[in-house]
Amino acid sequence: MALADSKGSGLSSGDAGALGFPEIVELNVGGQVYVTRYSTLVAVRDSLLWHMFTQKKAKELARDSKGRYFLDRDGFLFRYILDYLRDLKLVLPDYFPERSRLQREAQFFQLPELVKCLNPLISKENSITEEGVFSCASDPEQELQGMGGAGISVATIDMSRVALSPASSPGSIAPTPQSLETRRSGYITVGYRGSYTIGRDIQADAKFRRVARITVCGKTSLAKEVFGDTLNESRDPDRPPERYTCRYYLKFNFLEQAFDKLAEAGFQMVACSSTGTCAFASNDQSEDKVWTSYTEYVFCRQ
């Protein structure tokens, strides 16, 4: 259910105009552009955005070169913050490996109910439903009364839920949803375009394998799980976790480092292919020949 009082910011479009804010606001969050209503930004009273857009005037806030209000935060995760502000419900994909980072963003934006929603151990209503919807309860006492548990402590209820969990048994710890999801099967293709030089007498020099960029293709959620912060998403920043992409690349240029990360995540190489062409060849036999190649490695986790 929705929170009782958080939506009552009590501000109208007239109040926005008096402070110098338009009804439709453009934001630049970490390089990602968002367009939303002023009423959405101030939906949760006493949040960081509420203070920014009610306690300050428009000219006092930082802006980018195009006049958008600038926030130096994670632009990808802000979409979930904004969705929460719209109807006070959090809807996440089936697999979402960045819950802890989103919780950190919720703390920064001073959204305590959202922080509790992202902790599945708080209460039953804060756990993930089959549709992946987090519903935040505003009053724990109301939650207990609705369960018919008047006079029962929260600690007792929490322990009973643990005992009734199908995945738990005496002497064992039930795996968290995060640990189960990280074993989801799938394929990831790693590719690179490199160059190498063959000199006289077929001797390769020190530039034998110069890798310009390592690309990553596959399901967005799997790529983020394996490579984490070393994944560069700038060419495809808004790809949903359940979709596929071929536009990611890595922030490092060492193939072995990519292979180590895939192996640690339980992936095994199942196929590879490579092509090579002579990019530069001189008639002078004393000149070195420069070859370029493109290679792909296919990894699978069952």
Short mmCIF file of N, CA, C and O in Angstrom, two decimals, residues 147 152-165 168:
data_model
loop_
_atom_site.label_atom_id
_atom_site.label_comp_id
_atom_site.label_asym_id
_atom_site.label_seq_id
_atom_site.Cartn_x
_atom_site.Cartn_y
_atom_site.Cartn_z
N MET A 147 -2.22 -8.59 10.36
CA MET A 147 -1.88 -10.00 10.43
C MET A 147 -2.53 -10.69 11.62
O MET A 147 -2.34 -11.88 11.84
N ILE A 152 2.22 -9.34 19.62
CA ILE A 152 3.35 -10.16 19.24
C ILE A 152 4.47 -9.25 18.79
O ILE A 152 4.25 -8.32 18.02
N SER A 153 5.67 -9.51 19.23
CA SER A 153 6.79 -8.63 18.90
C SER A 153 7.22 -8.84 17.46
O SER A 153 7.03 -9.90 16.88
N VAL A 154 7.82 -7.79 16.90
CA VAL A 154 8.29 -7.89 15.53
C VAL A 154 9.38 -8.94 15.42
O VAL A 154 9.45 -9.68 14.45
N ALA A 155 10.25 -9.01 16.42
CA ALA A 155 11.33 -9.98 16.38
C ALA A 155 10.79 -11.40 16.31
O ALA A 155 11.31 -12.26 15.61
N THR A 156 9.70 -11.68 17.06
CA THR A 156 9.12 -13.02 17.04
C THR A 156 8.58 -13.35 15.66
O THR A 156 8.76 -14.45 15.14
N ILE A 157 7.93 -12.39 15.03
CA ILE A 157 7.37 -12.63 13.70
C ILE A 157 8.47 -12.87 12.70
O ILE A 157 8.39 -13.76 11.87
N ASP A 158 9.53 -12.09 12.76
CA ASP A 158 10.63 -12.27 11.83
C ASP A 158 11.23 -13.66 11.95
O ASP A 158 11.53 -14.30 10.96
N MET A 159 11.43 -14.14 13.17
CA MET A 159 12.01 -15.45 13.37
C MET A 159 11.08 -16.55 12.88
O MET A 159 11.52 -17.57 12.35
N SER A 160 9.78 -16.34 13.04
CA SER A 160 8.85 -17.35 12.56
C SER A 160 8.88 -17.45 11.04
O SER A 160 8.76 -18.53 10.47
N ARG A 161 9.06 -16.31 10.39
CA ARG A 161 9.14 -16.34 8.94
C ARG A 161 10.39 -17.09 8.48
O ARG A 161 10.37 -17.80 7.49
N VAL A 162 11.48 -16.87 9.21
CA VAL A 162 12.70 -17.59 8.86
C VAL A 162 12.50 -19.08 9.02
O VAL A 162 12.91 -19.90 8.21
N ALA A 163 11.82 -19.48 10.08
CA ALA A 163 11.63 -20.89 10.34
C ALA A 163 10.73 -21.53 9.29
O ALA A 163 10.87 -22.70 8.96
N LEU A 164 9.77 -20.75 8.76
CA LEU A 164 8.84 -21.30 7.78
C LEU A 164 9.34 -21.19 6.36
O LEU A 164 8.66 -21.62 5.44
N SER A 165 10.52 -20.60 6.17
CA SER A 165 11.04 -20.45 4.82
C SER A 165 11.32 -21.81 4.22
O SER A 165 11.99 -22.66 4.83
N SER A 168 15.00 -23.01 4.13
CA SER A 168 15.81 -23.08 5.34
C SER A 168 15.53 -24.37 6.09
O SER A 168 14.45 -24.95 6.02
#
